[in-house]
Amino acid sequence: MAVVSQKKQKIRLGNAEARPHFVEGSIVRIFIENFLTYDSCEVYPGPNLNMIIGANGTGKSSIVCAICLGLGGKPSFIGRADKVGLFVKQGCLKGLVEIELCKMPDNIVITREIQVVNNTSAWFINKKPTTLKTVEEQVAALNIQMDNLCQFLPQDRVGEFAKLSKVELLEATEKSIGPPEMYRFHCELKNFREKERELENLCRDKTNSLEKMRQRIERYKQDVERYHERKHHLDLIEMLERKRPWVEYENVRQQHEKVKQSRDQAKEEVQNLKEVQSPLTKKIQETEENLKSLDIKIRDKAAEIKDISQKCKQKQDALEIKDKQIEEINQALRMKKDEEMDRQRKIHNTRKMIEDWKNELNAMAVCENLQPQIDAVNNKLKELQEEKANIDSDISDLTAEKMNQEKEKKRINDNLEQLNNVMNMKEEHLKGRFKDTHTALVWLRKNKDKFKKKVCEPMMLEISMKDNRHAKYVENHISSSDMSAFVFESQEDMEAFLVEMRDHRKLRVNAVCAPHESCAESLPSRPIEELHKYGFFSYLRELFDAPRPVMSYLCSQYHVHDVPVGTEKTRRLTERIIQETKLRQMYTAEEKYVVKVSAYTNLTLSTNTSLKVAQFLNNSVDTEERRQLEKQQQDIINTSQTLDVRLTALSERKKHLECRDNQLRQQKKELLERGSRRRQLESKIAVKYDSLKQLEQDAINLEKEFQQANVKIKEINIQKVRLVTELMHLIKNCISLNILKVDLVLQSATVAAEKNRLELEYKAASVQLKAAEQRFNELDDRKRILTKNCKELLKKAEYICKLTPDQHLPKEFQTAFQALPSTLEEIDAFLNEEKTRVSCFTGLNASVVEEYNRQTQEAQQLTEYLEEKKNELDNYKRNISQVKEKWLNPLKKLIEQINVKFSNFFSSMQCVGEVDLHVENEEEYDKYGIRIRVKFHRSTELHELTAYHQSGGERSVSTMLYLMALQEFNKCPFRVVDEINQGMDPMNERRVFELVVKTACKESTSQYFFITPKLLQNLTYNDKMTVLFVYNGPFMLEASQWDLKAFCRRRRRLGRMDEQ
């Protein structure tokens, strides 16, 4: 990597000799120390045009920055940095700027020391400490405006001049060349107009308020009259409300007297009814006692009847038990008969079975010899068993082998599924990042038959990393557009694919074509073993697998076969690797290095960038492993099919052997049964003889059993007769008791009927008595309520009329009450009528009169205030008229003069330019502005100068000519323009330069600084120009060795030698 060293600069520019004809405020000397690129520099500019020339980066604009900051300007005026400490030379803690300004009788020297540590400045005037405010006052007194683009236009703010609004351009022009009072008059007009607008709004608002207030006073006057009328109705309502309780009291008192008489009558009626009811109560008590006595007798008879009924029930139960005993005896006898009959039947059947077996035994021939036949069948069965065992063994082996194949198949399927999941993840990533590419991929898979040669899917799907940790190297090496590109072997196929995708389907996809001659096996420039000592472990190509077309394209385009990948050791040996190996690209553990050789200096330059995290290839699919797994899967399927065929054949053979085995076993069974039948018959006959003997011994005597049963039944019948006799006696007693009970019940019913009759008579009398008592209670309660109401109404009437309990109603109330209605209905109707009338007077109270008086007083005060403000408004209008005349006429004249100069300058360049005063509304002084309109081509119209309509060169020409037009008026001591000619074409640059020289070198013009990195050849110069050259480089002389006079003497001496 080439390293360029920069030596310290120490330059002395210009001539220290005195320069005559400096305008007051012009810069006589500039001294800077440790400022930007300078260690120390002192500049002596001329009084007219100063051309500061030097290559880019030598420090021309640093002199402009020194002028701005040395005269109290802010860093924002320059547009280069936001802190003043950043202008101090790198590595220094303090910088200094010293500006000497022309002023009569003695020049003024302003010094600024800049501290880096706390970003502060110390100010000095003529070597004496001072403040920034004092410096700003001194600078403003000399009409120096660092924030005015018409006076100070640094390099980084040249473009802002065209962006100035018309209003901002007018203010900048006024400050720059106008009389001192012009901008002041403008500001006063804007302030006066603002005050005038405020006063007009105030007067308008106050006039509206006064009119509304007068309308409210008129309404209040009507409300006062209505208030008095309302008060009359309220007094009448008050008198009605006083009389009403007296009328209520009288009505309730009369009701009380009537209720008292009715209560006394009801009390007498209650006494009479109580006297009539007393004999009935005594008769009812006697009837109840008689009824209770009969109920006791009835309950006693019922108890006796219940006791006898219980005994009858017991006798009946005993009879039923005897009947059941007789039935049981008969049942036992029938069972003995059935048992004997069954014994006789079994004897008969046994004798018949013995007879049949004897006949069969006699008919059976002598037993033949069956053993040879049985042995032959056994031998055949043994052979079948051996063959079946062999088949079972083969089936078991094949089944085990098939299970192993199934397990292997499942393992391979799981591995393939994992690989497919990874592939699906990659496709989902592709779909999310490159949706159009995924759509094209789906189409390609369905239409591969349309292409002549192989088409590879996007590289990010085809590339498979051998180790996912190395994915970052491949992704940082291959561009994302190629990662999503389809790879074709045929150029024709690729063009057809792109036409379909881009033109027909409007999809944004990428496609590349692999080289005709494959580069996939290209050899690296050196074996990787030679690079092991530097920490390299592999070339990029060996880190991944890809189809042959993809690998060929990557080797051809990205040289993956010749880009080594290293470790952290490689990063430490970077400079040595670059010098010794001449590698152009390489990777360390976390960085990528690109090495280039400069075409100009032949120096080796290297750049390093940090590796980005892998996004596409960190989930790779091993294609070789996938092919092996698919091959193994197919082999297993074929093997399984072969095993299934063999198993089917063995199963069929096994079924055939089992069928033959069953036939032989049945044959053997029949032979064995033929040999054992005679022995079985002899044994069965002997057993049956024993059984017959036992049956004959178990005979039953039915006659004896019948006699015993008759004896038992006779004894039970005797017991039944005794029980029936006792039951009949109990039933007779029960009937007698029931007859007595019925007689008692009839007597009880007669007494109960009498009791009910008496109770009905008593109840009727009680109801009548209760009604009388209730009526008496109601009347008594009503009398008490009316008494209470009378007292309350009397108190209420006395309270409303404000009387004491012992005081009678005054005569004036009696007189007033006589004129009012005498009934409650009439009083309520009259009262409602008056209240309705009062309700029509809504929103009226005693404060209406007070509000009327207050509003009248406020209206008077507001009238006087409004008159005062109108007088003040008239004064402002007069002041505006006077100041406007002082400001507008000189301004129009000044703009006309600027327009003449500006138009002449443009005419000299075969272009058209105008400057005029732009006014939207004559009364809106804050919207007055200067409009610049230019035309650079004959075929176009005049257009306003803006930051967007004209080209950069046209804006620079317009800006420069406007500043030159201002230069003619010489109101500011100096102007600074930095590199404004950079966007101009040579013809305009030459014309503008001639105008600058012609204008800035006149006797009466102010000082002018024109900074440029280059000039055209064969330009016109003037003797009044001062050209300041700025040099910078490693071979500059020290300031102590710089002797301009010695250089001049040497030049003259060399000139004389040349003449000789």
Tab-separated table of N, CA and C in Angstrom, residues 499-602:
chain	number	residue	atom	x	y	z
A	499	VAL	N	-36.512	-13.109	-22.904
A	499	VAL	CA	-37.642	-12.532	-23.635
A	499	VAL	C	-38.965	-12.954	-22.978
A	500	GLU	N	-39.055	-14.242	-22.621
A	500	GLU	CA	-40.272	-14.735	-21.984
A	500	GLU	C	-40.506	-14.062	-20.628
A	501	MET	N	-39.441	-13.965	-19.839
A	501	MET	CA	-39.579	-13.432	-18.473
A	501	MET	C	-39.763	-11.908	-18.461
A	502	ARG	N	-38.855	-11.222	-19.144
A	502	ARG	CA	-38.851	-9.754	-19.051
A	502	ARG	C	-39.905	-9.098	-19.943
A	503	ASP	N	-40.020	-9.574	-21.179
A	503	ASP	CA	-40.928	-8.913	-22.108
A	503	ASP	C	-42.371	-9.377	-21.946
A	504	HIS	N	-42.538	-10.690	-21.836
A	504	HIS	CA	-43.909	-11.210	-21.775
A	504	HIS	C	-44.478	-11.194	-20.369
A	505	ARG	N	-43.683	-11.637	-19.404
A	505	ARG	CA	-44.196	-11.753	-18.031
A	505	ARG	C	-43.821	-10.577	-17.143
A	506	LYS	N	-43.035	-9.654	-17.659
A	506	LYS	CA	-42.653	-8.436	-16.920
A	506	LYS	C	-41.999	-8.765	-15.585
A	507	LEU	N	-41.128	-9.752	-15.564
A	507	LEU	CA	-40.431	-10.143	-14.342
A	507	LEU	C	-38.996	-9.639	-14.406
A	508	ARG	N	-38.506	-9.181	-13.281
A	508	ARG	CA	-37.127	-8.702	-13.188
A	508	ARG	C	-36.244	-9.858	-12.728
A	509	VAL	N	-35.593	-10.511	-13.685
A	509	VAL	CA	-34.747	-11.666	-13.372
A	509	VAL	C	-33.387	-11.466	-14.017
A	510	ASN	N	-32.400	-12.182	-13.490
A	510	ASN	CA	-31.041	-12.143	-14.024
A	510	ASN	C	-30.695	-13.510	-14.612
A	511	ALA	N	-29.863	-13.477	-15.651
A	511	ALA	CA	-29.414	-14.725	-16.273
A	511	ALA	C	-28.009	-14.511	-16.819
A	512	VAL	N	-27.195	-15.556	-16.739
A	512	VAL	CA	-25.832	-15.501	-17.263
A	512	VAL	C	-25.597	-16.757	-18.107
A	513	CYS	N	-24.573	-16.662	-18.945
A	513	CYS	CA	-24.253	-17.792	-19.829
A	513	CYS	C	-22.849	-18.288	-19.508
A	514	ALA	N	-22.712	-19.576	-19.299
A	514	ALA	CA	-21.402	-20.155	-19.001
A	514	ALA	C	-20.521	-20.098	-20.259
A	515	PRO	N	-19.202	-20.043	-20.088
A	515	PRO	CA	-18.303	-20.004	-21.251
A	515	PRO	C	-18.476	-21.257	-22.114
A	516	HIS	N	-18.204	-21.092	-23.434
A	516	HIS	CA	-18.313	-22.234	-24.345
A	516	HIS	C	-17.333	-23.343	-23.957
A	517	GLU	N	-16.129	-22.915	-23.619
A	517	GLU	CA	-15.131	-23.879	-23.151
A	517	GLU	C	-15.130	-23.848	-21.623
A	518	SER	N	-15.381	-24.962	-21.009
A	518	SER	CA	-15.528	-25.008	-19.554
A	518	SER	C	-14.244	-24.592	-18.841
A	519	CYS	N	-14.434	-23.773	-17.823
A	519	CYS	CA	-13.311	-23.333	-16.982
A	519	CYS	C	-13.377	-23.971	-15.600
A	520	ALA	N	-14.270	-24.939	-15.439
A	520	ALA	CA	-14.497	-25.508	-14.113
A	520	ALA	C	-13.252	-26.172	-13.553
A	521	GLU	N	-12.365	-26.714	-14.438
A	521	GLU	CA	-11.156	-27.387	-13.964
A	521	GLU	C	-9.913	-26.518	-14.102
A	522	SER	N	-10.109	-25.196	-14.231
A	522	SER	CA	-8.947	-24.302	-14.367
A	522	SER	C	-8.039	-24.435	-13.159
A	523	LEU	N	-6.724	-24.427	-13.420
A	523	LEU	CA	-5.753	-24.592	-12.343
A	523	LEU	C	-5.404	-23.226	-11.749
A	524	PRO	N	-5.141	-23.166	-10.420
A	524	PRO	CA	-4.720	-21.901	-9.800
A	524	PRO	C	-3.303	-21.531	-10.258
A	525	SER	N	-2.938	-20.283	-10.016
A	525	SER	CA	-1.616	-19.792	-10.431
A	525	SER	C	-0.501	-20.470	-9.645
A	526	ARG	N	-0.804	-20.964	-8.465
A	526	ARG	CA	0.197	-21.651	-7.635
A	526	ARG	C	-0.519	-22.665	-6.749
A	527	PRO	N	0.134	-23.750	-6.388
A	527	PRO	CA	-0.515	-24.725	-5.489
A	527	PRO	C	-0.798	-24.101	-4.129
A	528	ILE	N	-1.863	-24.561	-3.503
A	528	ILE	CA	-2.233	-24.006	-2.188
A	528	ILE	C	-1.177	-24.321	-1.135
A	529	GLU	N	-0.387	-25.390	-1.357
A	529	GLU	CA	0.644	-25.743	-0.372
A	529	GLU	C	1.687	-24.628	-0.254
A	530	GLU	N	1.931	-23.898	-1.330
A	530	GLU	CA	2.902	-22.798	-1.255
A	530	GLU	C	2.399	-21.649	-0.384
A	531	LEU	N	1.070	-21.566	-0.191
A	531	LEU	CA	0.485	-20.462	0.580
A	531	LEU	C	0.169	-20.867	2.014
A	532	HIS	N	0.421	-22.123	2.378
A	532	HIS	CA	0.116	-22.556	3.751
A	532	HIS	C	0.899	-21.758	4.779
A	533	LYS	N	2.099	-21.334	4.447
A	533	LYS	CA	2.930	-20.599	5.417
A	533	LYS	C	2.334	-19.241	5.767
A	534	TYR	N	1.452	-18.718	4.887
A	534	TYR	CA	0.814	-17.433	5.173
A	534	TYR	C	-0.535	-17.619	5.887
A	535	GLY	N	-0.923	-18.827	6.173
A	535	GLY	CA	-2.187	-19.068	6.867
A	535	GLY	C	-3.329	-19.440	5.938
A	536	PHE	N	-3.093	-19.518	4.601
A	536	PHE	CA	-4.145	-19.905	3.672
A	536	PHE	C	-4.362	-21.422	3.758
A	537	PHE	N	-5.637	-21.832	3.691
A	537	PHE	CA	-5.930	-23.255	3.807
A	537	PHE	C	-6.670	-23.817	2.589
A	538	SER	N	-7.185	-22.937	1.709
A	538	SER	CA	-7.910	-23.447	0.553
A	538	SER	C	-8.186	-22.310	-0.419
A	539	TYR	N	-8.461	-22.703	-1.683
A	539	TYR	CA	-9.011	-21.742	-2.640
A	539	TYR	C	-10.537	-21.773	-2.518
A	540	LEU	N	-11.185	-20.690	-2.982
A	540	LEU	CA	-12.642	-20.579	-2.862
A	540	LEU	C	-13.354	-21.759	-3.534
A	541	ARG	N	-12.830	-22.224	-4.693
A	541	ARG	CA	-13.514	-23.266	-5.453
A	541	ARG	C	-13.652	-24.550	-4.660
A	542	GLU	N	-12.664	-24.832	-3.809
A	542	GLU	CA	-12.689	-26.083	-3.049
A	542	GLU	C	-13.628	-26.022	-1.847
A	543	LEU	N	-14.251	-24.865	-1.568
A	543	LEU	CA	-15.123	-24.737	-0.402
A	543	LEU	C	-16.563	-25.101	-0.704
A	544	PHE	N	-16.915	-25.276	-1.999
A	544	PHE	CA	-18.312	-25.557	-2.323
A	544	PHE	C	-18.391	-26.460	-3.548
A	545	ASP	N	-19.578	-27.046	-3.738
A	545	ASP	CA	-19.885	-27.840	-4.921
A	545	ASP	C	-20.945	-27.107	-5.729
A	546	ALA	N	-20.908	-27.275	-7.031
A	546	ALA	CA	-21.889	-26.653	-7.916
A	546	ALA	C	-21.882	-27.415	-9.228
A	547	PRO	N	-22.989	-27.336	-9.972
A	547	PRO	CA	-23.015	-27.959	-11.300
A	547	PRO	C	-21.907	-27.388	-12.195
A	548	ARG	N	-21.558	-28.154	-13.181
A	548	ARG	CA	-20.402	-27.778	-14.032
A	548	ARG	C	-20.585	-26.409	-14.696
A	549	PRO	N	-21.768	-26.059	-15.262
A	549	PRO	CA	-21.910	-24.723	-15.865
A	549	PRO	C	-21.723	-23.605	-14.847
A	550	VAL	N	-22.280	-23.791	-13.640
A	550	VAL	CA	-22.147	-22.760	-12.606
A	550	VAL	C	-20.686	-22.600	-12.205
A	551	MET	N	-19.997	-23.725	-11.990
A	551	MET	CA	-18.590	-23.651	-11.590
A	551	MET	C	-17.746	-23.024	-12.700
A	552	SER	N	-18.061	-23.338	-13.953
A	552	SER	CA	-17.320	-22.767	-15.079
A	552	SER	C	-17.486	-21.262	-15.139
A	553	TYR	N	-18.740	-20.799	-14.932
A	553	TYR	CA	-18.986	-19.349	-14.959
A	553	TYR	C	-18.252	-18.641	-13.816
A	554	LEU	N	-18.275	-19.230	-12.600
A	554	LEU	CA	-17.633	-18.603	-11.442
A	554	LEU	C	-16.116	-18.568	-11.607
A	555	CYS	N	-15.541	-19.603	-12.187
A	555	CYS	CA	-14.086	-19.601	-12.426
A	555	CYS	C	-13.719	-18.557	-13.474
A	556	SER	N	-14.557	-18.413	-14.484
A	556	SER	CA	-14.273	-17.447	-15.550
A	556	SER	C	-14.483	-16.018	-15.085
A	557	GLN	N	-15.595	-15.777	-14.354
A	557	GLN	CA	-15.968	-14.408	-13.997
A	557	GLN	C	-15.353	-13.955	-12.685
A	558	TYR	N	-15.294	-14.843	-11.703
A	558	TYR	CA	-14.852	-14.448	-10.359
A	558	TYR	C	-13.517	-15.091	-9.966
A	559	HIS	N	-12.941	-15.943	-10.807
A	559	HIS	CA	-11.642	-16.578	-10.543
A	559	HIS	C	-11.632	-17.278	-9.191
A	560	VAL	N	-12.721	-17.991	-8.894
A	560	VAL	CA	-12.805	-18.650	-7.593
A	560	VAL	C	-11.722	-19.717	-7.441
A	561	HIS	N	-11.159	-20.180	-8.551
A	561	HIS	CA	-10.110	-21.197	-8.472
A	561	HIS	C	-8.761	-20.596	-8.066
A	562	ASP	N	-8.658	-19.243	-8.052
A	562	ASP	CA	-7.368	-18.600	-7.791
A	562	ASP	C	-7.451	-17.573	-6.668
A	563	VAL	N	-8.528	-17.601	-5.857
A	563	VAL	CA	-8.680	-16.676	-4.724
A	563	VAL	C	-8.533	-17.484	-3.444
A	564	PRO	N	-7.412	-17.294	-2.699
A	564	PRO	CA	-7.190	-18.111	-1.495
A	564	PRO	C	-7.968	-17.576	-0.295
A	565	VAL	N	-8.228	-18.465	0.647
A	565	VAL	CA	-8.927	-18.134	1.883
A	565	VAL	C	-7.998	-18.477	3.043
A	566	GLY	N	-7.817	-17.496	3.947
A	566	GLY	CA	-6.879	-17.685	5.045
A	566	GLY	C	-7.533	-17.560	6.400
A	567	THR	N	-6.661	-17.421	7.410
A	567	THR	CA	-7.099	-17.378	8.799
A	567	THR	C	-6.667	-16.055	9.419
A	568	GLU	N	-6.751	-15.987	10.737
A	568	GLU	CA	-6.313	-14.786	11.454
A	568	GLU	C	-4.818	-14.550	11.246
A	569	LYS	N	-4.068	-15.619	11.061
A	569	LYS	CA	-2.637	-15.490	10.769
A	569	LYS	C	-2.427	-14.725	9.462
A	570	THR	N	-3.284	-14.969	8.495
A	570	THR	CA	-3.181	-14.266	7.207
A	570	THR	C	-3.324	-12.764	7.397
A	571	ARG	N	-4.271	-12.343	8.257
A	571	ARG	CA	-4.474	-10.893	8.472
A	571	ARG	C	-3.233	-10.245	9.043
A	572	ARG	N	-2.513	-10.951	9.930
A	572	ARG	CA	-1.303	-10.373	10.532
A	572	ARG	C	-0.167	-10.264	9.501
A	573	LEU	N	-0.193	-11.105	8.472
A	573	LEU	CA	0.887	-11.108	7.475
A	573	LEU	C	0.469	-10.432	6.178
A	574	THR	N	-0.528	-9.542	6.244
A	574	THR	CA	-1.100	-8.962	5.016
A	574	THR	C	-0.051	-8.249	4.174
A	575	GLU	N	0.704	-7.327	4.775
A	575	GLU	CA	1.675	-6.548	4.000
A	575	GLU	C	2.745	-7.452	3.368
A	576	ARG	N	3.178	-8.442	4.099
A	576	ARG	CA	4.177	-9.376	3.564
A	576	ARG	C	3.599	-10.180	2.398
A	577	ILE	N	2.339	-10.597	2.525
A	577	ILE	CA	1.692	-11.375	1.463
A	577	ILE	C	1.590	-10.548	0.194
A	578	ILE	N	1.175	-9.270	0.362
A	578	ILE	CA	1.020	-8.401	-0.815
A	578	ILE	C	2.353	-8.223	-1.537
A	579	GLN	N	3.434	-8.048	-0.775
A	579	GLN	CA	4.756	-7.820	-1.370
A	579	GLN	C	5.316	-9.087	-2.020
A	580	GLU	N	5.098	-10.262	-1.391
A	580	GLU	CA	5.759	-11.470	-1.845
A	580	GLU	C	4.954	-12.262	-2.871
A	581	THR	N	3.617	-12.274	-2.754
A	581	THR	CA	2.812	-13.169	-3.595
A	581	THR	C	2.169	-12.495	-4.795
A	582	LYS	N	2.036	-11.135	-4.730
A	582	LYS	CA	1.386	-10.383	-5.817
A	582	LYS	C	-0.068	-10.834	-6.032
A	583	LEU	N	-0.704	-11.342	-4.962
A	583	LEU	CA	-2.110	-11.740	-5.072
A	583	LEU	C	-2.982	-10.506	-5.276
A	584	ARG	N	-4.062	-10.621	-6.050
A	584	ARG	CA	-4.964	-9.501	-6.305
A	584	ARG	C	-6.204	-9.541	-5.409
A	585	GLN	N	-6.557	-10.716	-4.974
A	585	GLN	CA	-7.683	-10.852	-4.032
A	585	GLN	C	-7.366	-11.965	-3.055
A	586	MET	N	-7.814	-11.785	-1.821
A	586	MET	CA	-7.617	-12.834	-0.823
A	586	MET	C	-8.560	-12.571	0.342
A	587	TYR	N	-8.766	-13.608	1.146
A	587	TYR	CA	-9.662	-13.524	2.301
A	587	TYR	C	-8.904	-13.954	3.547
A	588	THR	N	-9.125	-13.165	4.618
A	588	THR	CA	-8.667	-13.600	5.943
A	588	THR	C	-9.893	-14.128	6.690
A	589	ALA	N	-9.757	-14.299	7.994
A	589	ALA	CA	-10.868	-14.888	8.748
A	589	ALA	C	-12.121	-14.030	8.660
A	590	GLU	N	-11.986	-12.694	8.723
A	590	GLU	CA	-13.144	-11.814	8.777
A	590	GLU	C	-13.060	-10.671	7.783
A	591	GLU	N	-12.089	-10.634	6.857
A	591	GLU	CA	-11.931	-9.501	5.958
A	591	GLU	C	-11.609	-9.968	4.543
A	592	LYS	N	-11.952	-9.076	3.596
A	592	LYS	CA	-11.619	-9.298	2.189
A	592	LYS	C	-10.620	-8.230	1.763
A	593	TYR	N	-9.536	-8.636	1.097
A	593	TYR	CA	-8.503	-7.702	0.639
A	593	TYR	C	-8.480	-7.709	-0.889
A	594	VAL	N	-8.471	-6.470	-1.452
A	594	VAL	CA	-8.347	-6.294	-2.899
A	594	VAL	C	-7.112	-5.435	-3.145
A	595	VAL	N	-6.208	-5.915	-3.979
A	595	VAL	CA	-4.934	-5.228	-4.226
A	595	VAL	C	-4.946	-4.725	-5.663
A	596	LYS	N	-4.619	-3.412	-5.823
A	596	LYS	CA	-4.552	-2.803	-7.147
A	596	LYS	C	-3.233	-2.060	-7.297
A	597	VAL	N	-2.816	-1.877	-8.527
A	597	VAL	CA	-1.605	-1.118	-8.832
A	597	VAL	C	-2.017	0.142	-9.572
A	598	SER	N	-1.626	1.323	-9.040
A	598	SER	CA	-2.006	2.605	-9.623
A	598	SER	C	-1.411	2.732	-11.022
A	599	ALA	N	-2.236	3.171	-11.968
A	599	ALA	CA	-1.775	3.358	-13.348
A	599	ALA	C	-0.909	4.598	-13.500
A	600	TYR	N	-0.959	5.503	-12.499
A	600	TYR	CA	-0.217	6.763	-12.592
A	600	TYR	C	1.100	6.693	-11.817
A	601	THR	N	1.029	6.215	-10.568
A	601	THR	CA	2.217	6.221	-9.700
A	601	THR	C	2.886	4.858	-9.635
A	602	ASN	N	2.244	3.797	-10.193
A	602	ASN	CA	2.763	2.427	-10.145
A	602	ASN	C	2.923	1.924	-8.711
